[in-house]
Short mmCIF file of N, CA and C in Angstrom, two decimals:
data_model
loop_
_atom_site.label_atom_id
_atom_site.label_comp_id
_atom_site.label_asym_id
_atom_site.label_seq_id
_atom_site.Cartn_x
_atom_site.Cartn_y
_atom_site.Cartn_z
N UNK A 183 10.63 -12.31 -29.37
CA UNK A 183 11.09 -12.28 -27.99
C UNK A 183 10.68 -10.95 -27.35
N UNK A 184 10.08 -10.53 -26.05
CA UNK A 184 9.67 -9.95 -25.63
C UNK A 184 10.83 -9.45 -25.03
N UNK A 185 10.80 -7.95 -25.12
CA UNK A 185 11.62 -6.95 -24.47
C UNK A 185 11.65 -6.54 -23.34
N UNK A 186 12.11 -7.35 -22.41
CA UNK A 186 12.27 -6.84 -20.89
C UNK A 186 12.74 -5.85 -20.30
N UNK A 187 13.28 -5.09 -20.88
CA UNK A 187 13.43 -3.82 -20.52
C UNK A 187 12.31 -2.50 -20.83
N UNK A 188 11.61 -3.09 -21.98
CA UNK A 188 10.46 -2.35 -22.54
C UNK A 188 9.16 -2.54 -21.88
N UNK A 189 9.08 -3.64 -21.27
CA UNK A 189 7.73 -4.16 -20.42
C UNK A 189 7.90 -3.65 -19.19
N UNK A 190 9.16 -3.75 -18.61
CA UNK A 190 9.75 -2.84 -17.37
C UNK A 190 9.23 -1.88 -16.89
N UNK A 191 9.34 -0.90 -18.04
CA UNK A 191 9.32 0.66 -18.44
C UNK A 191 7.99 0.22 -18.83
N UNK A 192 7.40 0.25 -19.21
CA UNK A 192 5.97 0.37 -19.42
C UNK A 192 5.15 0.01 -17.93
N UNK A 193 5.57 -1.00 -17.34
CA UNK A 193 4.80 -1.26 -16.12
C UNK A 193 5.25 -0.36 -15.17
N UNK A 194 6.40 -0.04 -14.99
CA UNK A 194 6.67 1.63 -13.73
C UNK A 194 5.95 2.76 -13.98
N UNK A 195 6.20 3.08 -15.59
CA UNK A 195 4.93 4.23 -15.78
C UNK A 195 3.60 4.22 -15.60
N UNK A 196 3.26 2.85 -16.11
CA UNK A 196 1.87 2.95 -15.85
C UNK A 196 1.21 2.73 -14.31
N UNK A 197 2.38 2.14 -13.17
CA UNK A 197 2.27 2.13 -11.84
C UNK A 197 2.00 3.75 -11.46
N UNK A 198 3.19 4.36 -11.79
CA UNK A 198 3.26 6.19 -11.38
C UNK A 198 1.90 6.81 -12.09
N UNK A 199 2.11 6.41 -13.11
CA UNK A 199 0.54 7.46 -13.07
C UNK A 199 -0.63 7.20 -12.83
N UNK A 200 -0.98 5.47 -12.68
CA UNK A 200 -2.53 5.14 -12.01
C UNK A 200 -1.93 6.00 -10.30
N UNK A 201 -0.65 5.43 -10.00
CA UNK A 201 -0.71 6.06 -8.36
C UNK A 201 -0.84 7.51 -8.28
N UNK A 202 -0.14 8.38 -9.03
CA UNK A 202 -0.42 9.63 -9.46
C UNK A 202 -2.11 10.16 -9.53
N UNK A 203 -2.73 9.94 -10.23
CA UNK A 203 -4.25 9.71 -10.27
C UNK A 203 -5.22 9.12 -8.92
N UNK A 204 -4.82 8.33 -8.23
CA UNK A 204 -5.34 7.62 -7.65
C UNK A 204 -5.12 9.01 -5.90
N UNK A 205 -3.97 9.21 -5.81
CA UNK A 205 -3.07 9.63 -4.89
C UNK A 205 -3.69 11.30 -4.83
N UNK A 206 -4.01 12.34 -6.36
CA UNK A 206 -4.65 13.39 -6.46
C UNK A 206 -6.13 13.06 -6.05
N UNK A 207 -6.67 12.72 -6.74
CA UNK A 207 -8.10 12.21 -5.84
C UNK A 207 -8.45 11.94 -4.92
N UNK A 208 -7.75 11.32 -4.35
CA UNK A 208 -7.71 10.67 -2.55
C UNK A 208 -8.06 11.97 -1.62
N UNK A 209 -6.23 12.51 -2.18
CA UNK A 209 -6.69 13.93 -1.51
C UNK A 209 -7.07 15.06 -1.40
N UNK A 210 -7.75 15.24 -2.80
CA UNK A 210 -8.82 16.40 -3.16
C UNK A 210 -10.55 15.79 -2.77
N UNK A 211 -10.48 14.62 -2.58
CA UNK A 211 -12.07 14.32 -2.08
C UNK A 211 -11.82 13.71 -0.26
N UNK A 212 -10.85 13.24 -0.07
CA UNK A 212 -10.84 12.79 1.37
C UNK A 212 -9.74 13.53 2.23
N UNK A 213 -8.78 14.33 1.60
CA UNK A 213 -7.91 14.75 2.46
C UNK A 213 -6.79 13.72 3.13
N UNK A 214 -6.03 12.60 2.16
CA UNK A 214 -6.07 11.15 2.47
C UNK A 214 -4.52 10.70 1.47
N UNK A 215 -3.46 11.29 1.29
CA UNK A 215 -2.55 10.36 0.64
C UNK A 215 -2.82 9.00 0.30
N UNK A 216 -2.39 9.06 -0.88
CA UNK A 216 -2.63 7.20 -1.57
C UNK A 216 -1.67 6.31 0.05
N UNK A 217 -0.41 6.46 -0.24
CA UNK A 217 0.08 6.27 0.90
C UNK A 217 -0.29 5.72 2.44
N UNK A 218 -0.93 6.93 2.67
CA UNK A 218 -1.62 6.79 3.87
C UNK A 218 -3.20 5.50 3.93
N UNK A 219 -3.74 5.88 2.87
CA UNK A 219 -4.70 5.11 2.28
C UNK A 219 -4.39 3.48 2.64
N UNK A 220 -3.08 3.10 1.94
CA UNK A 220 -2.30 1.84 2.03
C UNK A 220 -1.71 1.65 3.46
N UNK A 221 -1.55 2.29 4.30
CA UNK A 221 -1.25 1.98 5.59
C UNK A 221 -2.66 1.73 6.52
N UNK A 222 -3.89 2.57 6.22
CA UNK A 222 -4.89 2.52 6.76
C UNK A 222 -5.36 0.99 6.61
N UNK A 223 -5.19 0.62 5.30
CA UNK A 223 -5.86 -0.57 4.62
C UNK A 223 -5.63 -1.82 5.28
N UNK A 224 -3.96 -1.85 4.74
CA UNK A 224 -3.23 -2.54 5.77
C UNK A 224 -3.46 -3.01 7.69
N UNK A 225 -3.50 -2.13 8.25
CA UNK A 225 -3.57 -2.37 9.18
C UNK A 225 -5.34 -2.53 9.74
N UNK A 226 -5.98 -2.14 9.17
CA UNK A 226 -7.44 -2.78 9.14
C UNK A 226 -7.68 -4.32 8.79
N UNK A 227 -6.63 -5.00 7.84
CA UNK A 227 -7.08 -6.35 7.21
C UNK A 227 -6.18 -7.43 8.51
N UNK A 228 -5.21 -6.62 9.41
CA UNK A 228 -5.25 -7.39 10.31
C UNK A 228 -5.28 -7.21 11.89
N UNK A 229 -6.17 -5.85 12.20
CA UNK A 229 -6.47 -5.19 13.31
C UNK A 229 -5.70 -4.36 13.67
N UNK A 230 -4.41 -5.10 14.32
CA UNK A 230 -2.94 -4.38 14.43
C UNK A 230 -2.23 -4.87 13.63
N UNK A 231 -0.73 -3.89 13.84
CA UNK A 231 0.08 -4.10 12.92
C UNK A 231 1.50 -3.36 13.44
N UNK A 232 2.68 -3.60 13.27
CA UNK A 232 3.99 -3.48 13.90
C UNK A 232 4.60 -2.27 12.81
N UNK A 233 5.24 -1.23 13.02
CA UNK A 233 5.92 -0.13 11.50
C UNK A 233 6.63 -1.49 11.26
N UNK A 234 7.34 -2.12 11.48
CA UNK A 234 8.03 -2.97 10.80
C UNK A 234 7.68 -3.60 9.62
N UNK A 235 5.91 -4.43 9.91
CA UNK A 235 5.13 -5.26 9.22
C UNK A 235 4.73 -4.33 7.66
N UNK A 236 4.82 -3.07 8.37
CA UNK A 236 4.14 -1.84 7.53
C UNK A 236 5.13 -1.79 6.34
N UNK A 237 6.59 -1.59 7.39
CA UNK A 237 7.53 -1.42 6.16
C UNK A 237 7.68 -2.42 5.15
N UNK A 238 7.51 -4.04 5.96
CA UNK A 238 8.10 -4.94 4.37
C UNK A 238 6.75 -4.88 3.75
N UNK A 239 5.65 -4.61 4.41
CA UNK A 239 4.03 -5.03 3.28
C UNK A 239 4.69 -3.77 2.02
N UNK A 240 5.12 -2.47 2.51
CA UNK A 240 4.94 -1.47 1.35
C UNK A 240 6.29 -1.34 0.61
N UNK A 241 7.48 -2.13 1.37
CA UNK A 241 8.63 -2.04 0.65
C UNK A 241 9.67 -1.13 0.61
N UNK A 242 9.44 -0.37 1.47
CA UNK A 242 10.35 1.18 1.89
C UNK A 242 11.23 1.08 3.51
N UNK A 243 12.08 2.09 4.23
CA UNK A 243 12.78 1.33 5.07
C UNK A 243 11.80 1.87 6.28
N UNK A 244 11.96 1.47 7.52
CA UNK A 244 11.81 1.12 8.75
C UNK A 244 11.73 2.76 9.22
N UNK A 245 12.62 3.23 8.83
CA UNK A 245 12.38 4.86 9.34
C UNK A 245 11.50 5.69 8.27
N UNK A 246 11.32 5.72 7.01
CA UNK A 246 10.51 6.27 6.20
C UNK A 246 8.77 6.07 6.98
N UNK A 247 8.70 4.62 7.02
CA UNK A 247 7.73 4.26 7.58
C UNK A 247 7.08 4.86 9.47
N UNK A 248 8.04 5.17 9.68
CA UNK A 248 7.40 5.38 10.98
C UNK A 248 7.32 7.09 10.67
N UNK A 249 8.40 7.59 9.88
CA UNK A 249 7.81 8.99 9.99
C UNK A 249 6.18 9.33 9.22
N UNK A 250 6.01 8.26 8.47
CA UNK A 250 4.39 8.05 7.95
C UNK A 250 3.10 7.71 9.12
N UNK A 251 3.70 6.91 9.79
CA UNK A 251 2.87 6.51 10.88
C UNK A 251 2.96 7.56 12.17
N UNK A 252 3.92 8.60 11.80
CA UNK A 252 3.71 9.60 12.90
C UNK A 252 2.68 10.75 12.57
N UNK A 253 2.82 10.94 11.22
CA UNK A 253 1.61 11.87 10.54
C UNK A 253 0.14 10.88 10.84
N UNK A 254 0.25 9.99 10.81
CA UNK A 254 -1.38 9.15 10.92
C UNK A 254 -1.78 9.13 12.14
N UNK A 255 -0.65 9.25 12.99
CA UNK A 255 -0.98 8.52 15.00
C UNK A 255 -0.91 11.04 14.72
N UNK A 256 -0.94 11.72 14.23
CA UNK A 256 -0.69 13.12 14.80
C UNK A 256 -2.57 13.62 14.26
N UNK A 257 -2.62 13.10 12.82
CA UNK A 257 -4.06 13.19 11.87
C UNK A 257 -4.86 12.19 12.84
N UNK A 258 -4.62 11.70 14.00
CA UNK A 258 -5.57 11.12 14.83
C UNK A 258 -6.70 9.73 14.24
N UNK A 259 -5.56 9.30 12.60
CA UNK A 259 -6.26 8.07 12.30
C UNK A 259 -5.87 6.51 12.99
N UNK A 260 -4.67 7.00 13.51
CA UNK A 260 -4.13 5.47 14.27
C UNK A 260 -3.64 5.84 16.02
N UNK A 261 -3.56 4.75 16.13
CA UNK A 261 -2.88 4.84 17.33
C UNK A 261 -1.90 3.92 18.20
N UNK A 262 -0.89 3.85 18.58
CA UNK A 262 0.60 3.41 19.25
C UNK A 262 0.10 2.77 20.44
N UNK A 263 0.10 1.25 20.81
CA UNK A 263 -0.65 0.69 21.73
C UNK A 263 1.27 -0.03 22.46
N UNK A 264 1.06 -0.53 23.49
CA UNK A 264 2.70 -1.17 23.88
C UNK A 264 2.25 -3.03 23.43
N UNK A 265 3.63 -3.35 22.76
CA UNK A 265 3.25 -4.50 22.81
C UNK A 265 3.61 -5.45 23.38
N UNK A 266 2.57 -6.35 24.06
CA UNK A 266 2.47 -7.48 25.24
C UNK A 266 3.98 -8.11 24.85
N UNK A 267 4.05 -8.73 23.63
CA UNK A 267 5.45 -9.43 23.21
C UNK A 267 6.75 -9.21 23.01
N UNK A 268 6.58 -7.90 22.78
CA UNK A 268 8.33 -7.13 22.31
C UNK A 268 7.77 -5.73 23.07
N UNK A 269 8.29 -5.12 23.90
CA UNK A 269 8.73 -3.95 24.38
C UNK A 269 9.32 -3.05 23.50
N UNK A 270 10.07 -4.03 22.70
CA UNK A 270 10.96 -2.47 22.13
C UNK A 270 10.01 -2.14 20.84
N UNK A 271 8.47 -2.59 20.59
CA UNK A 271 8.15 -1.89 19.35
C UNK A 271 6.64 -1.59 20.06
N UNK A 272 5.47 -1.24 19.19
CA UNK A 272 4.34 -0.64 19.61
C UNK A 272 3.65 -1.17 19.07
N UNK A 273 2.27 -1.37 18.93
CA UNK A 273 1.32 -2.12 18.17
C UNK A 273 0.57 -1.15 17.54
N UNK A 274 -0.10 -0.88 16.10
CA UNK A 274 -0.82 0.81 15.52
C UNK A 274 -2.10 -0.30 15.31
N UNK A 275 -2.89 0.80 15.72
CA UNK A 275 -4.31 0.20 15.22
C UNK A 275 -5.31 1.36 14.93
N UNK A 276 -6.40 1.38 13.48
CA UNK A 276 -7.00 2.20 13.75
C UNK A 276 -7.73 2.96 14.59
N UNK A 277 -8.16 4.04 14.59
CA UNK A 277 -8.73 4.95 15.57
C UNK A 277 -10.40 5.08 14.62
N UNK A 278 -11.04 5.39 15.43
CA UNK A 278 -12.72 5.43 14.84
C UNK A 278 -12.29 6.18 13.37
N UNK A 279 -11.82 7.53 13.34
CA UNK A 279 -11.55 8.24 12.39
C UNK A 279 -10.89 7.90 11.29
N UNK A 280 -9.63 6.85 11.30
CA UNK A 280 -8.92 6.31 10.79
C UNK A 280 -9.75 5.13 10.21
N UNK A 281 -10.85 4.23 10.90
CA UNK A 281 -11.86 3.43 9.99
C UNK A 281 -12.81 4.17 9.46
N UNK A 282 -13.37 5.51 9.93
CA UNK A 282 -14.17 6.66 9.08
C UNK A 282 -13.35 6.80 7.57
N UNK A 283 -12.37 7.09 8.20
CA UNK A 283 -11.57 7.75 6.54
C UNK A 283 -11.66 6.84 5.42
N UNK A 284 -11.06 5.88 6.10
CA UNK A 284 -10.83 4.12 5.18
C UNK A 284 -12.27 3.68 4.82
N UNK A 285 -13.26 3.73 5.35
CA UNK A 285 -14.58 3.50 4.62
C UNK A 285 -15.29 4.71 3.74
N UNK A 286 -14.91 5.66 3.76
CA UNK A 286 -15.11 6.74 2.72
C UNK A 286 -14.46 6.91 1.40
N UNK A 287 -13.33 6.59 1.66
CA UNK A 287 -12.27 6.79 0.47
C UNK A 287 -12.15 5.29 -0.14
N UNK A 288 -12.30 4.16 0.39
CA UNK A 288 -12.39 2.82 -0.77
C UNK A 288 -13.18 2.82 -1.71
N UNK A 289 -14.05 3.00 -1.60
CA UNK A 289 -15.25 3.32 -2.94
C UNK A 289 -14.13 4.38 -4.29
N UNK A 290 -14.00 5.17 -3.56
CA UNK A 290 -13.03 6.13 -4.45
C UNK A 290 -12.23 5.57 -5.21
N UNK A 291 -11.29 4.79 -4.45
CA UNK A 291 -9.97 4.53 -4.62
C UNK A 291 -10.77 3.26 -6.13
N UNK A 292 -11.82 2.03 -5.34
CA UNK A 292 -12.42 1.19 -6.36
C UNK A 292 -12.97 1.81 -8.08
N UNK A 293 -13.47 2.80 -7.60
CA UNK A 293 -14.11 3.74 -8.60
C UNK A 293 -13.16 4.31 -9.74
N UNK A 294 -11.76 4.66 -9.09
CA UNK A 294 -10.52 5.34 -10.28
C UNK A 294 -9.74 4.14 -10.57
N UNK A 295 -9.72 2.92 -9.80
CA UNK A 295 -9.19 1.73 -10.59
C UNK A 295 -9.96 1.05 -11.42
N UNK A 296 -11.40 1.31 -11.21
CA UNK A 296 -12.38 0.36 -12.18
C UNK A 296 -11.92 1.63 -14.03
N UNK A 297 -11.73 3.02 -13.73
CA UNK A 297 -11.81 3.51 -14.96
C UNK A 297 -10.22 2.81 -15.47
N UNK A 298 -8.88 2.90 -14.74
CA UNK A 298 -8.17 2.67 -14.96
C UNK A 298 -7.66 1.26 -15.76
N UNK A 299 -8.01 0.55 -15.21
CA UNK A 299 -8.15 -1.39 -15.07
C UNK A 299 -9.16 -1.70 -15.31
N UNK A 300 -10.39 -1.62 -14.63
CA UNK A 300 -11.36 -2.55 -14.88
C UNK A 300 -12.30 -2.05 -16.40
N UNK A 301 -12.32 -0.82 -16.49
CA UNK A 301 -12.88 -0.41 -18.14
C UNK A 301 -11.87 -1.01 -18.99
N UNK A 302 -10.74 -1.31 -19.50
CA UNK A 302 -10.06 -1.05 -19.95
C UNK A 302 -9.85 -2.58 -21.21
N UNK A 303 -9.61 -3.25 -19.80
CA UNK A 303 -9.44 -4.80 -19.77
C UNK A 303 -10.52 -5.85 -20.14
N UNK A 304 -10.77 -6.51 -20.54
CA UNK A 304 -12.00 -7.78 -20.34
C UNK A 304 -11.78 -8.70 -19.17
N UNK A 305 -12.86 -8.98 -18.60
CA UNK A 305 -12.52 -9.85 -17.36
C UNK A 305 -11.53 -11.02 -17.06
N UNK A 306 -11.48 -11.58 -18.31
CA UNK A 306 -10.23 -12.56 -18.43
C UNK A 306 -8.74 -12.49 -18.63
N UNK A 307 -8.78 -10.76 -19.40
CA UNK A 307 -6.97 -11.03 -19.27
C UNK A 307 -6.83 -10.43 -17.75
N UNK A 308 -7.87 -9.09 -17.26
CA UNK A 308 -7.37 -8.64 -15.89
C UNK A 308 -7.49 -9.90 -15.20
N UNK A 309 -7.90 -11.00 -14.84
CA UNK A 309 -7.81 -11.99 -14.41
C UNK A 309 -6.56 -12.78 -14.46
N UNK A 310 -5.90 -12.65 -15.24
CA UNK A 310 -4.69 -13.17 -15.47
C UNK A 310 -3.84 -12.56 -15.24
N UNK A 311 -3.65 -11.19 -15.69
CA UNK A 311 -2.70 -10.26 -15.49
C UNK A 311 -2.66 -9.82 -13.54
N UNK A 312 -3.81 -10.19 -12.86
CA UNK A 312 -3.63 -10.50 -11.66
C UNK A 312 -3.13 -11.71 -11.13
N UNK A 313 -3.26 -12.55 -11.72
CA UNK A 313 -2.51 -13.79 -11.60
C UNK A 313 -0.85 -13.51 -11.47
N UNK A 314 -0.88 -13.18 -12.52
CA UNK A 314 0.75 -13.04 -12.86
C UNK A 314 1.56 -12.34 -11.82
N UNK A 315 0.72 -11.23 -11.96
CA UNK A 315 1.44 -10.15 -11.10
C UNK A 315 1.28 -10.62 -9.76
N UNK A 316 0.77 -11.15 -9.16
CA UNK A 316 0.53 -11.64 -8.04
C UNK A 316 1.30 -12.62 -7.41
N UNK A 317 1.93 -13.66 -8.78
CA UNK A 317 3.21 -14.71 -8.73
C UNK A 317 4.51 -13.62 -8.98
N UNK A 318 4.55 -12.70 -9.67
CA UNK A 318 5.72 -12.52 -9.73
C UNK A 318 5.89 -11.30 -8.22
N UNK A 319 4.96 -10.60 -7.59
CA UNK A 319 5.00 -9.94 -6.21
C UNK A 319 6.08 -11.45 -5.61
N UNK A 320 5.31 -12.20 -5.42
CA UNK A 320 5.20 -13.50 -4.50
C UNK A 320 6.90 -13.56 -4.67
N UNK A 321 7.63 -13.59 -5.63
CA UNK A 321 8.73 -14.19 -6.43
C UNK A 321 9.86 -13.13 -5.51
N UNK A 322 9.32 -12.02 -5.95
CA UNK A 322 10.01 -10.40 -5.35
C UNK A 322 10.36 -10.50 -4.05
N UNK A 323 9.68 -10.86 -3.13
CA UNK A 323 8.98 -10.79 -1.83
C UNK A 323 9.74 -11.70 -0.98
N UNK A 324 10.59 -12.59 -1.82
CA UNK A 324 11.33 -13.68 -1.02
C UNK A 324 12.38 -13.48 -1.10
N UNK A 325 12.72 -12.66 -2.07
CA UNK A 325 14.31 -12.31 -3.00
C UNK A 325 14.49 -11.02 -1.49
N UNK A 326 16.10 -11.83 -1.13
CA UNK A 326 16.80 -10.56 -0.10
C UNK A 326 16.55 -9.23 -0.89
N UNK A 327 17.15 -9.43 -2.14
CA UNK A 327 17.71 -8.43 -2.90
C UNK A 327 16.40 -7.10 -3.05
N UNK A 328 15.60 -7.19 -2.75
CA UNK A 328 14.12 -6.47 -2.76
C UNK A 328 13.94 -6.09 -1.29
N UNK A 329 14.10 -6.74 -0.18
CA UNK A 329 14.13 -6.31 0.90
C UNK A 329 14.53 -4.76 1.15
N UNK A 330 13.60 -3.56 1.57
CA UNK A 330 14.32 -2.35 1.82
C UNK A 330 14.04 -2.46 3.56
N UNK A 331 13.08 -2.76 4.13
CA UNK A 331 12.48 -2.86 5.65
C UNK A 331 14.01 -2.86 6.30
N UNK A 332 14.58 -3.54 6.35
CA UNK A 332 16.04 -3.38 7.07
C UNK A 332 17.03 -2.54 7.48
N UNK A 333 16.70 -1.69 5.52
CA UNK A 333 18.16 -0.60 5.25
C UNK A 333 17.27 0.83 6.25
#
């Protein structure tokens, strides 16, 4: 029987230190928080994007998130548009610089996950082990109890 508390703990550490790794590099070659990286990304895969949308994609609350998106709209990678539908929120979309950054630093970011993951693995279990993880995100993601965007 597999130890769920032991697989737990093995998958948080090994989250913290690929992000750890991933997060020093970013910003010793781009000047670029992992963080920030993931908000850039984000809001490129669907033009705009709401702090709200930001907060449940990354899982943290509603105010953490906008004080992130105030360092990105200040670093002149995004920018606060009004939105046509709701007044009371703003629409962020990259800025030239903000798709400069994000096309410089993916290669990077691909490059320290291929040593991390993709050396590591054979194509078929990372194939699976994306599978999985991908159903059990999915699983997380619906559960109130995971919701932080709110608090």
């Amino acid at each position: 029987m597999t130890d769920l508390t032991a697989l737990f703990t093995d998958l948080v550490r090994l989250e913290t230190r690929i992000y750890n790794a991933l997060d020093t590099r970013l910003k010793a070659e781009h000047s670029l928080p992992l963080g920030q990286f993931e908000f850039l990304r984000y809001i490129a895969s669907r033009d705009t994007a709401r702090v709200f949308d930001l907060a449940r994609e990354v899982a943290i609350t509603v105010g953490a998130t906008s004080k992130a998106v105030d360092r990105l709209e200040a670093a002149g990678r995004i920018r606060r548009t009004a939105n046509p539908s709701d007044r009371r929120s703003s629409l962020l979309e990259l800025t030239t610089e903000g798709r400069q950054v994000l096309e410089a630093a993916t290669p990077t970011v691909e490059a320290e996950l291929q040593i991390w993951l993709g050396s590591v693995l054979p194509a078929p279990v990372l194939e699976q082990l994306a599978t999985n993880l991908s159903m059990l995100r999915q699983r997380a993601e619906v559960d109130p109890r995971t919701d932080r965007a709110e608090t």
